[in-house]
Coordinates of C-alpha atoms in Angstrom, one line a residue:
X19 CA 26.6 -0.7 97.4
X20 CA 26.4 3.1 97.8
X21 CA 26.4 4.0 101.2
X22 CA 26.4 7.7 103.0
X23 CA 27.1 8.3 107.0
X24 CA 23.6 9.2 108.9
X25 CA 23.4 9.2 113.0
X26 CA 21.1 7.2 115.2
X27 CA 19.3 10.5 115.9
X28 CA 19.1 11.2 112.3
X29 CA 18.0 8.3 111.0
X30 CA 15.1 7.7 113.5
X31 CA 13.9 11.1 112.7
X32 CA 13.9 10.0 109.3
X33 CA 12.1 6.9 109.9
X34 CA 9.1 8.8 111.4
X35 CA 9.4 10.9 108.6
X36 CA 8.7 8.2 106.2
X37 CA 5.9 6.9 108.2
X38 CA 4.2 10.6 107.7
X39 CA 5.2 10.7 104.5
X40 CA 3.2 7.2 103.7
X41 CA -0.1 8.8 104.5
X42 CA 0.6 11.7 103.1
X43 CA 0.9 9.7 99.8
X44 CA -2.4 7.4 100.9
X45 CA -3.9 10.5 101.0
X46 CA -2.5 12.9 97.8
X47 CA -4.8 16.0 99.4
X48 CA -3.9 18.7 96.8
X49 CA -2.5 21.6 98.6
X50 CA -0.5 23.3 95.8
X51 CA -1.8 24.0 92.2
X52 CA 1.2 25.7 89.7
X53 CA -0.4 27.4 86.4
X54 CA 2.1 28.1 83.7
X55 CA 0.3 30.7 82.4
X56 CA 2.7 32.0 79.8
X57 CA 6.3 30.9 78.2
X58 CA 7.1 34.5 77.2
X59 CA 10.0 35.9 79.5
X60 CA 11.4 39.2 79.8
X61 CA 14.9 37.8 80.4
X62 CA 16.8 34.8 78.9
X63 CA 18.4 33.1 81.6
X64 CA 21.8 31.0 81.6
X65 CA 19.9 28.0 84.0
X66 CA 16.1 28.7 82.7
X67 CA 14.4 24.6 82.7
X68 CA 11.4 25.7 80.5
X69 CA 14.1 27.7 77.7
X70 CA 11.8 30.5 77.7
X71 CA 11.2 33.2 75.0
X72 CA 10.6 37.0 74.6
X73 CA 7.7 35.1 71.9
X74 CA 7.1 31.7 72.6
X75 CA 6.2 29.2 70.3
X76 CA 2.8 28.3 72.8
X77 CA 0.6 31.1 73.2
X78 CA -0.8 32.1 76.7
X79 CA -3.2 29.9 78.2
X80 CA -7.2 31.9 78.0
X81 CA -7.8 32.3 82.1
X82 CA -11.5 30.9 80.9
X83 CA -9.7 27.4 80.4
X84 CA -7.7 27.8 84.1
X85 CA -10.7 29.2 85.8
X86 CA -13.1 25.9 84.2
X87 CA -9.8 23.8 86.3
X88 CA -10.3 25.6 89.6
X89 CA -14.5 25.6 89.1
X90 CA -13.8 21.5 89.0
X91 CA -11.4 21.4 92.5
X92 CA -13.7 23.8 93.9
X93 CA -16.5 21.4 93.7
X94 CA -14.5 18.8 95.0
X95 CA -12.6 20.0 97.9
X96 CA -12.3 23.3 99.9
X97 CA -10.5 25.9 97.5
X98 CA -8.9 27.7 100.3
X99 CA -6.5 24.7 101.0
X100 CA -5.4 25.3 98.1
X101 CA -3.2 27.7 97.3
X102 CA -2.1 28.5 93.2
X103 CA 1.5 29.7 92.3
X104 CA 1.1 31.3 89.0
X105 CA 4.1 30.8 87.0
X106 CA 5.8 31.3 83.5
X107 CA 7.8 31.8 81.9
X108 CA 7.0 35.1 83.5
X109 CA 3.4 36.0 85.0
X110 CA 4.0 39.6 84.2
X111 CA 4.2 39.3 80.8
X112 CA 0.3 38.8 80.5
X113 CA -1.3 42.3 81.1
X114 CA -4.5 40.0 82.3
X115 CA -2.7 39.3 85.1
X116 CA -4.7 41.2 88.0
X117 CA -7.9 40.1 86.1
X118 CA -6.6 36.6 86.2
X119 CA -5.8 36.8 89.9
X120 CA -8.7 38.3 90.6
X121 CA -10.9 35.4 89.1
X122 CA -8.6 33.2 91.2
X123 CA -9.2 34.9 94.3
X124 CA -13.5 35.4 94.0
X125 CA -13.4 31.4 93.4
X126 CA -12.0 31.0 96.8
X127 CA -8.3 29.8 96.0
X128 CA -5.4 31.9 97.6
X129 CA -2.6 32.5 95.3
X130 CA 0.6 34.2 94.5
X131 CA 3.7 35.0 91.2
X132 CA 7.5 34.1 91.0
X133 CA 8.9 36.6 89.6
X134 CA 12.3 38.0 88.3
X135 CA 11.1 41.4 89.1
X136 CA 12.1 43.4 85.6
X137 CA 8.6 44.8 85.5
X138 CA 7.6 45.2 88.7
X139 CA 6.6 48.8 89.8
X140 CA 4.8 50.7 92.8
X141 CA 2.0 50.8 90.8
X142 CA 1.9 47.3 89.5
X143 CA 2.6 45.5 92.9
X144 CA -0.4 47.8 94.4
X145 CA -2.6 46.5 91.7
X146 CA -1.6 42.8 92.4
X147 CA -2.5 43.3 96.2
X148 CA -5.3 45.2 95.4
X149 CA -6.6 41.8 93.4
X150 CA -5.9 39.0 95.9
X151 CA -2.6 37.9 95.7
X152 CA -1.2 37.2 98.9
X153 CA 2.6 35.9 97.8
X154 CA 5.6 36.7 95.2
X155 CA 8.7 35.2 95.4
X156 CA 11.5 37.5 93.6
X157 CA 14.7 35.3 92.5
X158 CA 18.1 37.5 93.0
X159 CA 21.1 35.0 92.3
X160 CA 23.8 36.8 93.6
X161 CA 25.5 40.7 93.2
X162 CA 25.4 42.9 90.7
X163 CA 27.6 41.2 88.0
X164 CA 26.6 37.6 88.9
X165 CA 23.3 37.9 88.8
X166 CA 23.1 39.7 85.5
X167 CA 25.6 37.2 84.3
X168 CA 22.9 34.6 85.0
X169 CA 20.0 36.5 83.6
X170 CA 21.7 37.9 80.4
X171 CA 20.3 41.8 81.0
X172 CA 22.3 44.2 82.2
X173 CA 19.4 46.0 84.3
X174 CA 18.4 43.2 85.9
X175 CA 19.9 43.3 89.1
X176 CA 19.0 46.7 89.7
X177 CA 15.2 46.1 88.8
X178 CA 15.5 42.7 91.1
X179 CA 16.3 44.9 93.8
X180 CA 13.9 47.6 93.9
X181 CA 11.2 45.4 93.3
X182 CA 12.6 43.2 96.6
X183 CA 12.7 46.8 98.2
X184 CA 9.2 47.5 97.4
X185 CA 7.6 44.4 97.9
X186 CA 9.3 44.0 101.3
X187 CA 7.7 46.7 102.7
X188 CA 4.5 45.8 101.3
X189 CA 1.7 45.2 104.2
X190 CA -0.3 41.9 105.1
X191 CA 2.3 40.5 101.5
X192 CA 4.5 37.2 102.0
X193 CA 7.2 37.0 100.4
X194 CA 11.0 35.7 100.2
X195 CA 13.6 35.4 98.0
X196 CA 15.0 32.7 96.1
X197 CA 18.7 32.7 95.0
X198 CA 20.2 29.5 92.7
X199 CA 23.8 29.3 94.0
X200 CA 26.4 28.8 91.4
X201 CA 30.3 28.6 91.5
X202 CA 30.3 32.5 91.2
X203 CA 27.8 33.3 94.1
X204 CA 28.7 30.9 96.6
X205 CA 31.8 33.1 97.4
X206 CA 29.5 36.0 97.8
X207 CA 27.0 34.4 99.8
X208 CA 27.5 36.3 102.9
X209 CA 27.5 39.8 101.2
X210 CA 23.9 38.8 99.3
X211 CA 22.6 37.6 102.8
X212 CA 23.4 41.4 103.8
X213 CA 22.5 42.6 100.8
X214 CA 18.9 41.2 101.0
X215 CA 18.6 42.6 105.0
X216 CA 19.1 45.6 104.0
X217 CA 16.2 45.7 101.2
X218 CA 14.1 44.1 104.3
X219 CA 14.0 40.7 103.5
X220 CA 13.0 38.2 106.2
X221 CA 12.9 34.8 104.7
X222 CA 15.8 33.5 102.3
X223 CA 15.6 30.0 100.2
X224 CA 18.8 28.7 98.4
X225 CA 18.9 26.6 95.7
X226 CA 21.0 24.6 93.3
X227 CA 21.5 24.3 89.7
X228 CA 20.1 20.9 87.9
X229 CA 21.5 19.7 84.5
X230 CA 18.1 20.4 82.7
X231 CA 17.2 22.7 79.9
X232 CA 20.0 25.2 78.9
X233 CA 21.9 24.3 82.2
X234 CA 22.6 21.0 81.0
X235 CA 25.9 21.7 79.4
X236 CA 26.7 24.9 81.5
X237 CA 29.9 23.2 83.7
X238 CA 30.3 26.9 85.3
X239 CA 27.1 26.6 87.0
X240 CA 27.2 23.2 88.9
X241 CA 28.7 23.4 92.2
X242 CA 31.4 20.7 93.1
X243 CA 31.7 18.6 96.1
X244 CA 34.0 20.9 98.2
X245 CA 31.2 24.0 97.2
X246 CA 28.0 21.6 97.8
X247 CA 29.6 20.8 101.4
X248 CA 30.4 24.2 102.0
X249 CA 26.6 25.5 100.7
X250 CA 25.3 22.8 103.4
X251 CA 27.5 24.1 106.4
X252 CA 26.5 27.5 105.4
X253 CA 22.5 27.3 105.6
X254 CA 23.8 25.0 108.7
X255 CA 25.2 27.3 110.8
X256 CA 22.9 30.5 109.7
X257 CA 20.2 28.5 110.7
X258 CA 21.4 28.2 114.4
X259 CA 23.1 31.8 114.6
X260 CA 21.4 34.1 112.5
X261 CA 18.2 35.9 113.8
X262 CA 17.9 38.4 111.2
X263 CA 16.9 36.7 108.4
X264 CA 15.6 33.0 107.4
X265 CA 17.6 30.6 105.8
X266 CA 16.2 27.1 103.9
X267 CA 17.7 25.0 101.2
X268 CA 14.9 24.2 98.9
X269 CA 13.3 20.5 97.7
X270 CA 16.1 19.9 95.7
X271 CA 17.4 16.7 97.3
X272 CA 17.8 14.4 99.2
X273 CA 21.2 15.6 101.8
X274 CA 22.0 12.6 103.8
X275 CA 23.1 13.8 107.5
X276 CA 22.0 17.4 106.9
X277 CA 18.3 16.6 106.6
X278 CA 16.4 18.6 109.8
X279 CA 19.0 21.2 109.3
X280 CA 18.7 23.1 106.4
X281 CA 15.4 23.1 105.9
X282 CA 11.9 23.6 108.0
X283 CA 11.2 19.7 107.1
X284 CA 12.9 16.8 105.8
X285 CA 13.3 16.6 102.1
X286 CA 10.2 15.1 100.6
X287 CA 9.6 15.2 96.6
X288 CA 5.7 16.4 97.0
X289 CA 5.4 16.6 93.3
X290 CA 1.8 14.7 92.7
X291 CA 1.8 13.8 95.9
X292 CA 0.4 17.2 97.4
X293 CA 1.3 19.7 94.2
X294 CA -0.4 19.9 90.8
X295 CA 0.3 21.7 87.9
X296 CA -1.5 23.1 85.0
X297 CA 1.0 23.3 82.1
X298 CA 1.1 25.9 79.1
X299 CA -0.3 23.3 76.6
X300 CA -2.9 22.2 78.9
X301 CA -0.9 19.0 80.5
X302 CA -2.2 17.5 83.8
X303 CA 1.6 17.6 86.2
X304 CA 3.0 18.3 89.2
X305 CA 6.1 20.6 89.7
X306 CA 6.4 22.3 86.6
X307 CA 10.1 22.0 87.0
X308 CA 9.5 18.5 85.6
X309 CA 10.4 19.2 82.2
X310 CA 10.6 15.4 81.0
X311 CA 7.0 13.7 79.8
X312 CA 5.4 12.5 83.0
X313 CA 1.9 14.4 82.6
X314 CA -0.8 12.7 83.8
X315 CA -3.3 14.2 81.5
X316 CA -5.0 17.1 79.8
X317 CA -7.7 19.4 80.7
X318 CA -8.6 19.9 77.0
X319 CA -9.9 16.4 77.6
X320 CA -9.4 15.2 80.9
X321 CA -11.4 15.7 84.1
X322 CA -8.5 17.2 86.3
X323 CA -9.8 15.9 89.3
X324 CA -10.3 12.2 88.1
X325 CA -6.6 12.8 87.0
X326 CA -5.7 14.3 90.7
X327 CA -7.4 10.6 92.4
X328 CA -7.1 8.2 90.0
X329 CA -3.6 8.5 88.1
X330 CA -0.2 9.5 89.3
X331 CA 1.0 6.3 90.3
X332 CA 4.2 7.3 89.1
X333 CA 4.4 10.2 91.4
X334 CA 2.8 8.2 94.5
X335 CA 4.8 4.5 94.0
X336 CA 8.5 5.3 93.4
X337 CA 9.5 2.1 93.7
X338 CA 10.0 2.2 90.1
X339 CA 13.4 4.6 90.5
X340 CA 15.6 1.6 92.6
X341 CA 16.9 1.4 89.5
X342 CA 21.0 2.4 88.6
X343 CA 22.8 4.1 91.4
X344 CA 19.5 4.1 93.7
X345 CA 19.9 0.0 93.5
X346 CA 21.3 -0.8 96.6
X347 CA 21.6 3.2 98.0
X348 CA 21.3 2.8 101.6
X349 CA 19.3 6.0 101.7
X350 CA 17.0 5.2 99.3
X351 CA 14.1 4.1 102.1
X352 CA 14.4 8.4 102.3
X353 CA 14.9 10.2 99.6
X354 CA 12.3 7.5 96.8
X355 CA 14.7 8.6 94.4
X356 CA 15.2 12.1 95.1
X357 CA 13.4 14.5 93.1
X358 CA 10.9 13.9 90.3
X359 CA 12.6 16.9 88.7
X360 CA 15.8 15.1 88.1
X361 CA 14.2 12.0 86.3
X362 CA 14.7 12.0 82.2
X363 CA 11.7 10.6 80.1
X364 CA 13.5 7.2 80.5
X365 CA 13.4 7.4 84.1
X366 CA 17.4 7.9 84.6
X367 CA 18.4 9.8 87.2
X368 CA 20.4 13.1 85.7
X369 CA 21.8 14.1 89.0
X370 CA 22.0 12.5 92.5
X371 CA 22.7 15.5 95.4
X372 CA 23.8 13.1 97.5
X373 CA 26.4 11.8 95.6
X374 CA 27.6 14.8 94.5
X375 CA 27.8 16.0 98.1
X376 CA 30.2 13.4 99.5
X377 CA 32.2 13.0 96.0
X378 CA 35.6 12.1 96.5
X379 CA 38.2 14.5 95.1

């Protein structure tokens, strides 16, 4: 049996957690809808899950065929609950994008970009605001040389970084910054936390690297035990200490004893549970970081919001993943399996966090 230390305090936490969590599922109210709106990308990252292209084999989704998607929840539920992270690929690839947003925006829906930041100017964040959107998250993965290591262009830290500059001292705009730690920017991670204060960031989310699309053979980019441990303490302790700036691990996984202390909540996997997605070919999922086959649908021919109710029972009954090392896991009643994420098209877990994270030398 695979079992991993958790306190009293911790594990009653958990257990009202869960309970939460139940209703949440009984109740699958849509609060987040991704749209991949493109698969072209400026950059070709080491890590990238969707293997993105300068031309991609898909062409852009037509905004007509979104906006139909957004006219259905709309008449269905309140469109200002919920809120639309356009994605990619890289949203400003499409020169539509302001008119896209803007669509978004007069239908009621909230919504916001991720973004590396290559192309963003003055000029083109102030046309962004100017149409609605109300978030961007810019991803800088470490210092100079690492992060243009991980993004394969040599200007690409230095565009990250004025665009984090810019956009930080953007009015009435929230935004953060993502970073996916590897084994050559968790040494670095307090210089990058000064690094982003000084460009006038306030909120900070950490990541870790998944064995998924071109990262699946990459060795140099998975942390190890020691560096996962480490990466936990860290967001830890800057959590307690650290007033400046806003530290969270993101819903990667499940962490055993560190749940309620690197993040604002405990780990949940929300995908189809409160987040939808809208995929470049027109597939019906959840987190598009799902890159294995379980789409629900397709608004070519699907009603989306019949798919939201009505299917997803994959997403919403996990009991399904108890299956190899989550058999007789002792933490299994918390994490469902951990993410959806790390699930192939067989259903085999690819990674588990928590094993990783107390792995013996």
């Amino acid at each position: 049996m695979s079992r991993y230390p958790l306190s009293l305090r911790r594990r009653l936490a958990l257990e009202a957690w869960r309970l939460n969590e139940k209703i949440r599922i009984d109740n699958h109210e849509l609060r987040q809808l991704f749209w991949e709106c493109t698969l072209r990308c400026n950059l070709n990252c080491r890590h990238c899950g969707s293997d993105c292209k300068s031309v991609a084999s898909q062409p852009d989704m037509p905004k007509e065929d979104f906006l139909r998607v957004l006219d259905n929840i709309a008449a269905n539920t309140n469109p200002n609950k919920v809120f639309v992270v356009i994605t990619g690929g890289e949203p400003l690839m499409r020169n539509d994008l302001e008119e896209c947003g803007q669509a978004i925006y007069k239908k009621g829906f909230p919504w916001g970009i991720v973004t590396n930041g290559l192309a963003m100017t003055p000029k083109r964040l102030q046309s962004l605001v100017a149409s609605g959107m109300h978030t961007i998250t810019v991803s800088l993965d470490g210092l100079e040389e690492e992060h243009n290591f991980m993004r394969g262009n040599a200007q690409s830290f230095k565009r990250a970084t004025e665009a984090i500059k810019i956009i930080s001292a953007a009015n009435r705009l929230k935004s953060d910054v993502v970073t996916c730690v590897n084994r050559r920017s968790i040494k670095n991670l307090d210089t990058i936390k000064e690094l982003l204060i000084s460009l006038g960031v306030t909120e900070w989310r950490l990541f870790t690297i998944f064995p998924a699309g071109r990262a699946a053979q990459d060795e140099e980019l998975q942390l190890t035990s020691e560096e996962y441990q480490y990466l936990m303490e860290y967001i830890k302790l800057n959590r307690k200490e650290e007033t400046r700036i806003k530290l969270n691990y993101c819903c990667e996984g499940f962490m055993g004893d560190y749940e309620g202390d690197i993040r604002d909540h405990f780990f949940s996997c929300q995908a189809g549970i409160n987040v939808g997605s809208v995929l470049i070919d027109g597939s019906i999922g959840a987190c598009p970081s799902i890159r294995a086959d379980y789409n629900q649908g397709n608004i070519y021919k699907d009603n989306f919001w019949d798919v939201w109710q009505n299917r997803y029972e994959v997403y919403r009954n996990r009991v399904w993943m108890r299956t190899g090392i989550c058999a007789d896991c002792n933490m299994f009643r918390y994490c469902n399996g951990n993410g959806m994420h790390l699930r192939d098209n067989n259903g085999n877990l690819l990674h588990c966090n928590l094993k990783k994270l107390y792995e013996k030398k």
